[in-house]
Coordinates of C-alpha atoms in Angstrom, one line a residue:
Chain A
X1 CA 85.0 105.8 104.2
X2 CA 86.2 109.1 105.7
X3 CA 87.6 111.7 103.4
X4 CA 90.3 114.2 104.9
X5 CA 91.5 117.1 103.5
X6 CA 95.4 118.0 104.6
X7 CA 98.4 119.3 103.6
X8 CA 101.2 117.5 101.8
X9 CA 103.7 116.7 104.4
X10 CA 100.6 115.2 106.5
X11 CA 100.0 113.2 103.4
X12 CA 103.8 111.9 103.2
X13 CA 103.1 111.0 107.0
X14 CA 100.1 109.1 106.3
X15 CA 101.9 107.1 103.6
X16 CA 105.2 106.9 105.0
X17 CA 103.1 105.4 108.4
X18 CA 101.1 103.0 106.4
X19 CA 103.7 101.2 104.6
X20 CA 105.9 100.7 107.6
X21 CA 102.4 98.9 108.9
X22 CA 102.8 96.9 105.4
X23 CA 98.9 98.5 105.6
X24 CA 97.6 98.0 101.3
X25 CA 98.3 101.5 100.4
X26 CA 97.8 103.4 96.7
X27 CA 98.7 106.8 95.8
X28 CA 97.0 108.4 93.0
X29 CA 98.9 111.9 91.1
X30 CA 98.0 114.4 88.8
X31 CA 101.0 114.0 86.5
X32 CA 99.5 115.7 83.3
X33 CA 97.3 118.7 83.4
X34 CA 95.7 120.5 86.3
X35 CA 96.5 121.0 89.6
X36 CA 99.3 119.4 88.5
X37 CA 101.2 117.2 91.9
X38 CA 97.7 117.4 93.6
X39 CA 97.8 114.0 95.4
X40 CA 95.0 111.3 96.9
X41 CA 96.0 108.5 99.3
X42 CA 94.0 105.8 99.1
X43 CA 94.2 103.7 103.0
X44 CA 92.4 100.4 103.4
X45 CA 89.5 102.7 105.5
X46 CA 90.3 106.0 104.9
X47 CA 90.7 108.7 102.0
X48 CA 93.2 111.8 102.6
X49 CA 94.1 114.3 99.9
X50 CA 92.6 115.2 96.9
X51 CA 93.1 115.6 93.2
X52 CA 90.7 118.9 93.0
X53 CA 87.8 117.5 91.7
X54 CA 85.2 115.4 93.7
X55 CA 83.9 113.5 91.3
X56 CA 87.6 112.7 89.7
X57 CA 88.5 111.8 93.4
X58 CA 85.6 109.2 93.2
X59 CA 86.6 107.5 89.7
X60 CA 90.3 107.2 91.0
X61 CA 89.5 105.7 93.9
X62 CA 87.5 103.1 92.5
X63 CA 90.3 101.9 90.0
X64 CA 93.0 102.5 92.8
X65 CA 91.3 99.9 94.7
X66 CA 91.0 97.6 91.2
X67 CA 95.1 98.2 90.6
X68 CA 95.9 97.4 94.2
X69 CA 94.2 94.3 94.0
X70 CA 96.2 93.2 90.6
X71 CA 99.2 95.1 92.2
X72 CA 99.7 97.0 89.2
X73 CA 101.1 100.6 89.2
X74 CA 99.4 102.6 86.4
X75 CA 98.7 106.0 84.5
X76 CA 95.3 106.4 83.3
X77 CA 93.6 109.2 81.3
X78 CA 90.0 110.6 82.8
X79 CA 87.8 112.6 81.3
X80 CA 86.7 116.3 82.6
X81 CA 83.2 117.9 82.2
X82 CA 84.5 121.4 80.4
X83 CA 88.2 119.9 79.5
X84 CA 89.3 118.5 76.6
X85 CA 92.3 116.6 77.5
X86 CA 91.1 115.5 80.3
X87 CA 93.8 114.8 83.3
X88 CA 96.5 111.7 83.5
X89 CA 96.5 110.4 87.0
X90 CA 99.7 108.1 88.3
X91 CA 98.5 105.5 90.2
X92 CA 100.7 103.7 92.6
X93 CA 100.0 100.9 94.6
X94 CA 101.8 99.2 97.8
X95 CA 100.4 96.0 98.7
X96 CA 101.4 94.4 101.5
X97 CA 104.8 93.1 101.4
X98 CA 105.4 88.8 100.8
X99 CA 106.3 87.3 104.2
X100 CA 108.8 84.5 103.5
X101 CA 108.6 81.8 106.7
X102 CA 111.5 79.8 107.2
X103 CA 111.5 76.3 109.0
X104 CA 115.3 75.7 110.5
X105 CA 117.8 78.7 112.3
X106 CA 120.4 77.4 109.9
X107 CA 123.3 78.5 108.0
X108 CA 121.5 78.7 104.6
X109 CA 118.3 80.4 106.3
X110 CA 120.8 83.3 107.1
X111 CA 121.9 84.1 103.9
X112 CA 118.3 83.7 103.1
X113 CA 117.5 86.2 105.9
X114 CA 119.5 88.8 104.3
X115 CA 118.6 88.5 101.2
X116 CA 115.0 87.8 101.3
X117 CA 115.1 91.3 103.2
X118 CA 116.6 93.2 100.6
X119 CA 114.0 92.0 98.4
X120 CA 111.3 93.6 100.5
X121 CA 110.0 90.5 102.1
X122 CA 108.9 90.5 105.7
X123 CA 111.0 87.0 107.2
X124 CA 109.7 84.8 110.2
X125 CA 112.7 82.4 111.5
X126 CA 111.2 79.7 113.1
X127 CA 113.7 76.3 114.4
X128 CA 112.8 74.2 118.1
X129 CA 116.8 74.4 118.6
X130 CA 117.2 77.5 121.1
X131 CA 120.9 77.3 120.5
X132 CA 120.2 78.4 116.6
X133 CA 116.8 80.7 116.7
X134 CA 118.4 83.4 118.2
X135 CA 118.3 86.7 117.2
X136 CA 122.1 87.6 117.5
X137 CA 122.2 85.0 114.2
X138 CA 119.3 86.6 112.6
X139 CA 119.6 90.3 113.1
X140 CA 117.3 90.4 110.3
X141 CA 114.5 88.6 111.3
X142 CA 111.3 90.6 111.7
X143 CA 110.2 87.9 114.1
X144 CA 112.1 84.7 115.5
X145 CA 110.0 81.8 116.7
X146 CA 111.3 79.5 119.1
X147 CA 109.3 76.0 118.8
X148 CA 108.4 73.1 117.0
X149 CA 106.7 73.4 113.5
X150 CA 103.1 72.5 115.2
X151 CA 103.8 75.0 117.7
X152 CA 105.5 77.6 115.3
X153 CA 101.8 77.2 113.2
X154 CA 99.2 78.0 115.3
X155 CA 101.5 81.2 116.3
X156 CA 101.8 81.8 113.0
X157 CA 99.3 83.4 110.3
X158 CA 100.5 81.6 106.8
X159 CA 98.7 83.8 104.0
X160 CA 98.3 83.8 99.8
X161 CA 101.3 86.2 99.7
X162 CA 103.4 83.8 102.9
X163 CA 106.6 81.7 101.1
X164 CA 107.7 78.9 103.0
X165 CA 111.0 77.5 102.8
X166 CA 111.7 74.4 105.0
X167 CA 115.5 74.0 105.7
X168 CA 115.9 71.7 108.4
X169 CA 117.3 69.0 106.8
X170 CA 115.7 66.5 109.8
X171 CA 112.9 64.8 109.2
X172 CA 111.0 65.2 112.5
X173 CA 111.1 68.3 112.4
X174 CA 110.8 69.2 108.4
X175 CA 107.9 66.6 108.4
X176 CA 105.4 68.3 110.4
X177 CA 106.7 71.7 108.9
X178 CA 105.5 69.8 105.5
X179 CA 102.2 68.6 106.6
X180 CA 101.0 71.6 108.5
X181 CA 101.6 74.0 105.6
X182 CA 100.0 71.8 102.8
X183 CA 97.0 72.7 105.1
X184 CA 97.5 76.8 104.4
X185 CA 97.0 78.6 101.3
X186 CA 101.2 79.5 101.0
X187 CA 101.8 80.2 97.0
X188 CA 105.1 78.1 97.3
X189 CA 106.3 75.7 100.0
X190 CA 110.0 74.3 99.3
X191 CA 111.9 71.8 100.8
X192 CA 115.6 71.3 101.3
X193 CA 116.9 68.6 101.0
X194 CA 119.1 65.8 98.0
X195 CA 116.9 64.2 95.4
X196 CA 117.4 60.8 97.9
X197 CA 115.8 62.2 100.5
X198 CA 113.2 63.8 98.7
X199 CA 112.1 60.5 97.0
X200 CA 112.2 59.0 100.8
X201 CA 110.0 61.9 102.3
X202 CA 107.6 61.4 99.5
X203 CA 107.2 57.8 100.1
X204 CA 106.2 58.2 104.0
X205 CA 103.9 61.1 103.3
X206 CA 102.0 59.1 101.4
X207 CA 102.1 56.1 103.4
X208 CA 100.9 59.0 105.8
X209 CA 97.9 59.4 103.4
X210 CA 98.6 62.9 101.9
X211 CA 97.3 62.3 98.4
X212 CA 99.9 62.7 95.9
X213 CA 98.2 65.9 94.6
X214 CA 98.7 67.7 97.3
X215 CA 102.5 66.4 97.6
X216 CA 103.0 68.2 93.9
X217 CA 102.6 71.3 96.0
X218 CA 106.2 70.9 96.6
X219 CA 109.2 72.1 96.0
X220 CA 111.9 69.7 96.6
X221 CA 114.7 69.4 96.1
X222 CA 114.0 73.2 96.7
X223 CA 115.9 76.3 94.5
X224 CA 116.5 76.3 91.2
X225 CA 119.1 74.2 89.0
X226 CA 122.1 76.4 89.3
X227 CA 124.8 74.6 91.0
X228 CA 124.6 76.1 94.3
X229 CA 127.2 75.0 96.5
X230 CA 127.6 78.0 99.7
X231 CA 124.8 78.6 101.6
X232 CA 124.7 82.4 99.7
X233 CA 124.5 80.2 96.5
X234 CA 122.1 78.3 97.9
X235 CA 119.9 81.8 99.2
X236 CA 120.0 82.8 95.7
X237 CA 118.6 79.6 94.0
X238 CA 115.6 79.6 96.5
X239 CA 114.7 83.0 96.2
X240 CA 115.2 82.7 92.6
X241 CA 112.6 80.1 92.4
X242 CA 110.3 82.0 94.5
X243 CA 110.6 85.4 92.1
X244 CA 110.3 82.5 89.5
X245 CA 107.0 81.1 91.3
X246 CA 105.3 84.6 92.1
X247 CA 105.2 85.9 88.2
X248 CA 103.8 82.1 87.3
X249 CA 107.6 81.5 85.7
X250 CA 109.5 78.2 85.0
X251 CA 113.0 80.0 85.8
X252 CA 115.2 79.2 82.6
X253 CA 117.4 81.0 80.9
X254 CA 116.3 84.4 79.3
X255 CA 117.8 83.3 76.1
X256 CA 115.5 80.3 75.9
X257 CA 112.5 81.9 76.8
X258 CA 110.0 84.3 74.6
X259 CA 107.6 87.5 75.4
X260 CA 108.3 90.0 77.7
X261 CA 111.1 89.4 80.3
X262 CA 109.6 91.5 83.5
X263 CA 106.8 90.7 85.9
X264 CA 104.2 87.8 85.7
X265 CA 103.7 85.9 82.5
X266 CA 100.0 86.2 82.1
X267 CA 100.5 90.3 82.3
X268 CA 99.0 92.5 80.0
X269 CA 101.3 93.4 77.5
X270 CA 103.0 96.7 77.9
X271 CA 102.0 97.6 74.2
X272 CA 98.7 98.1 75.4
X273 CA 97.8 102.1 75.9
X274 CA 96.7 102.2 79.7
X275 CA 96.3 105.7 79.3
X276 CA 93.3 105.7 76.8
X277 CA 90.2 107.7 78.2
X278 CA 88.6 106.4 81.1
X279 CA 85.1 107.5 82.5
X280 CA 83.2 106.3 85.6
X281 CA 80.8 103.6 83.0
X282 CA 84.6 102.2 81.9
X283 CA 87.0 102.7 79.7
X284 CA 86.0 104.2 76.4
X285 CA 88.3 103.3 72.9
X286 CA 90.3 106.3 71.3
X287 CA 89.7 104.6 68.1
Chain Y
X1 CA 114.7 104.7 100.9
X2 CA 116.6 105.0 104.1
X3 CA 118.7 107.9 102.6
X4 CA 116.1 110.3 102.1
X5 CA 115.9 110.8 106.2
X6 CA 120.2 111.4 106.7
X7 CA 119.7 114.1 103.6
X8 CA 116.6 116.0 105.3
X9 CA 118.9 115.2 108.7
X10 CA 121.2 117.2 106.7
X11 CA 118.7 120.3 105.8
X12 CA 118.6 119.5 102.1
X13 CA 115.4 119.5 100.2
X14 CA 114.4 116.3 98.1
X15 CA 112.7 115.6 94.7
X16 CA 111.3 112.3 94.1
X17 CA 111.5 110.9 90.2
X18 CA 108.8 108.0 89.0
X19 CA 108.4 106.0 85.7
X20 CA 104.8 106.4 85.8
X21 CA 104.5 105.2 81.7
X22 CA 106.6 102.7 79.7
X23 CA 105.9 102.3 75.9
X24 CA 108.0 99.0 74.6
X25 CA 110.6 97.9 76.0
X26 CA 112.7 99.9 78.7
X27 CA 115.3 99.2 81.4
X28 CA 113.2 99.6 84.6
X29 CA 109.5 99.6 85.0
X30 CA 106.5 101.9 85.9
X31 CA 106.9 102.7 89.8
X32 CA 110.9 103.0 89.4
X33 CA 111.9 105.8 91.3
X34 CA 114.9 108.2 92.3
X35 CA 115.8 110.4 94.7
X36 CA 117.7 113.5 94.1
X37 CA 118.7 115.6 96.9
X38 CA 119.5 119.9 96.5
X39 CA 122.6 119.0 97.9
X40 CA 124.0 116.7 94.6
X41 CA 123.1 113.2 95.9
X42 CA 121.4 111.3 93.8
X43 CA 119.8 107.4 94.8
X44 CA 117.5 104.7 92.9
X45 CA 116.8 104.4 89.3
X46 CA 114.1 105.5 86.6
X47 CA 116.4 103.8 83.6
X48 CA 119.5 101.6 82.9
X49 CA 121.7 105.0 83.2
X50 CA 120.7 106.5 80.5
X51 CA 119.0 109.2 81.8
X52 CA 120.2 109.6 84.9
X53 CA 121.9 112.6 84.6
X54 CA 119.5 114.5 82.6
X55 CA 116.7 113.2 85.4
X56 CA 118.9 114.7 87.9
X57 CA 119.4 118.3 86.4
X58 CA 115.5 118.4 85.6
X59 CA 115.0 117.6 89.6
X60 CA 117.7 120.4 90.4
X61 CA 115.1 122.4 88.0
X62 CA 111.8 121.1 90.3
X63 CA 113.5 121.7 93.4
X64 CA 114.3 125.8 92.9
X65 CA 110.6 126.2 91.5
X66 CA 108.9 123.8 93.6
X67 CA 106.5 122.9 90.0
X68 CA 106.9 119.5 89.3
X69 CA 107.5 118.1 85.8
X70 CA 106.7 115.5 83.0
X71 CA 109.2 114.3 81.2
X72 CA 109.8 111.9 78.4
X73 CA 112.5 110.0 77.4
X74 CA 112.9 108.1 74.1
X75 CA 115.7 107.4 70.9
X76 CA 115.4 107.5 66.9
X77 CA 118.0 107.5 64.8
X78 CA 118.1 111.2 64.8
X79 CA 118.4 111.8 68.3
X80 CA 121.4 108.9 69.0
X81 CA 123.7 111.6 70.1
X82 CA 121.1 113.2 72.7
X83 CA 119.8 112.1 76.0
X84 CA 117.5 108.8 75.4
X85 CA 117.0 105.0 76.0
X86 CA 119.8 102.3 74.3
X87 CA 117.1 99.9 74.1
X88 CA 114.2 101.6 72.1
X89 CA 111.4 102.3 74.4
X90 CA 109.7 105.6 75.6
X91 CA 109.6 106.0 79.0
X92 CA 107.7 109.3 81.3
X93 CA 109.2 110.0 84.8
X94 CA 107.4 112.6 86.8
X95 CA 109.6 114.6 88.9
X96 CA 108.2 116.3 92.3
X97 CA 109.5 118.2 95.1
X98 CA 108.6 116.3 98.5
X99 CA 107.0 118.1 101.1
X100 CA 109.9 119.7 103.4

């Protein structure tokens, strides 16, 4: 890994540069002590900055690397040879952002366009019907894919962080859409769809051998139990139940539920001190 | 934040705010950020509101000396009437001028 030294503005660049890539980028900030602001930029092959001290500069970047991975924004505390407080150093991570692939150029898969993008995901349009996957109905799109599902999948790469929402609402094309991506490792794959015609899509995927666990995978009907009537509606109660499915949620009320209300359930809780002193071995107790 | 790019357009200098520490419970968590212009405008979120203002007269601060700053934000009984959080956390925003 190559380590470059440069001035702030060619750090902003770098950044700026790497998230419109949607490269895995963290940024790591001397918010408490000296040089206070100094700034490392942690790319996925490539170092630029630094926080004034080499071997702080190594300890950061291992644990930048660690919080990216858990995509965890954090301030931790490191100890300095000849200071006694030591420095607090903001880490910030950018993972790449959730692609959300959508099977049917329909009315509800442009509400779902929008709003998926103002969540920060990148969306992939994909429908056979050249009269609907056009780009003048989905000005959002970051890419529009014109073919049947088989087709669509080999074009596409469906990843860990890809949500798939199938919205065609005709079977020969929604079923293929269903049976190519049970074979990919997408988090959450829904289906549109009354609860009719998802018993009757369940009973010929079987029939077409797909063992049942693998139909649990599932979402269908798809969105969450909210009424949804307009296709907007409808937009929300899918996304919902993708936020929902990313922090490892159910999707209830608030008022029902118990622990913290942000982020993924299994999260470490916030009472925890992040900030105790850390050293290259680890981190080492206060008390 | 696509407004940052029409305020440089503009010739203003910009000061970026972060949560970068939350103790409890608080309105908007670690990595929450706003943007406050040396023209007045003001973008994003480090709470609910309630320290919006005071966040933005801090960055006003940043921006003429160019240091940045730690700040923290909390409420006790005592301090109801002063800047701080409804809901009973502590929060620390770090406030830095971007490079022009």
């Amino acid at each position: 890994m190559s380590v470059t030294s440069t001035t702030g503005t060619g750090l902003f660049d770098r950044l700026k540069e790497a998230l419109a890539a949607g490269k895995p980028v963290a940024v790591a900030t001397v918010i408490r002590g000296e040089p206070l602001g100094a700034k490392l930029l942690v790319l996925p092959d490539e170092v630029v900055g630094s926080l004034g001290d080499a071997t702080l500069d190594e300890e950061v970047l291992a644990d930048a690397q660690t919080l990216l991975a858990s995509e965890r924004s954090e301030t931790r505390r490191y100890a300095m040879v000849g200071r006694e407080d030591g420095v607090e150093v903001y880490v910030e991570v950018h993972p790449p952002p959730p692609t959300l692939l959508i099977f049917g150029a329909v009315h509800v898969a442009q509400a779902l366009t929008r709003f998926a993008k103002s969540l920060g995901f990148r969306v992939i349009v994909t429908d056979a019907r050249a009269k609907l996957a056009t780009p003048e109905r989905f000005p959002e799109a970051d890419e529009i894919v014109q073919a049947w599902p088989d087709d669509a999948l080999s074009q596409i790469t469906v990843q860990p962080n890809t949500y798939v929402a199938i919205l065609t609402h005709d079977p020969k094309f929604d079923e293929p859409a269903l049976l190519g991506t049970l074979e990919t490792p997408a988090p959450y794959i829904g289906a549109v769809g009354s609860r009719g015609t998802n018993q009757d899509r369940r009973r010929r995927l079987l029939e077409a051998g797909v063992p049942e666990e693998r139909l649990r995978r599932i979402h269908g009907p798809i969105g969450l139990d909210i009424g949804a009537e307009t296709p907007e509606e409808m937009a929300i109660s899918i996304l919902a139940e993708i936020i929902a499915s990313r922090h490892g949620r159910s999707g209830g009320p608030l008022t029902t539920a118990s622990g913290s209300i942000r982020g993924p359930l299994d999260s470490v809780s916030q009472a925890a001190d992040p900030t105790s002193p850390v050293t290259a071995a680890g981190r080492v107790s206060t008390e | 934040m696509p407004e940052i790019d029409a305020w440089r357009a503009g010739g203003n200098r910009i000061a970026l705010a972060t949560v970068v520490k939350v103790e409890g419970s608080a309105p908007r968590p670690v990595g929450a950020v706003m943007a406050v212009s040396s023209g007045g405008d003001l973008t994003g979120s480090v709470s609910g509101g309630c320290v919006e203002t005071a966040v933005f007269e801090e960055a006003q601060d940043v921006l003429k000396t160019g240091t940045p700053k730690l700040l923290r934000y909390g409420i006790t009984d005592e301090m109801a009437w002063d800047v701080g959080l409804a809901c009973g956390g502590t929060i620390e925003v770090f406030v830095e001028p971007l490079p022009e």
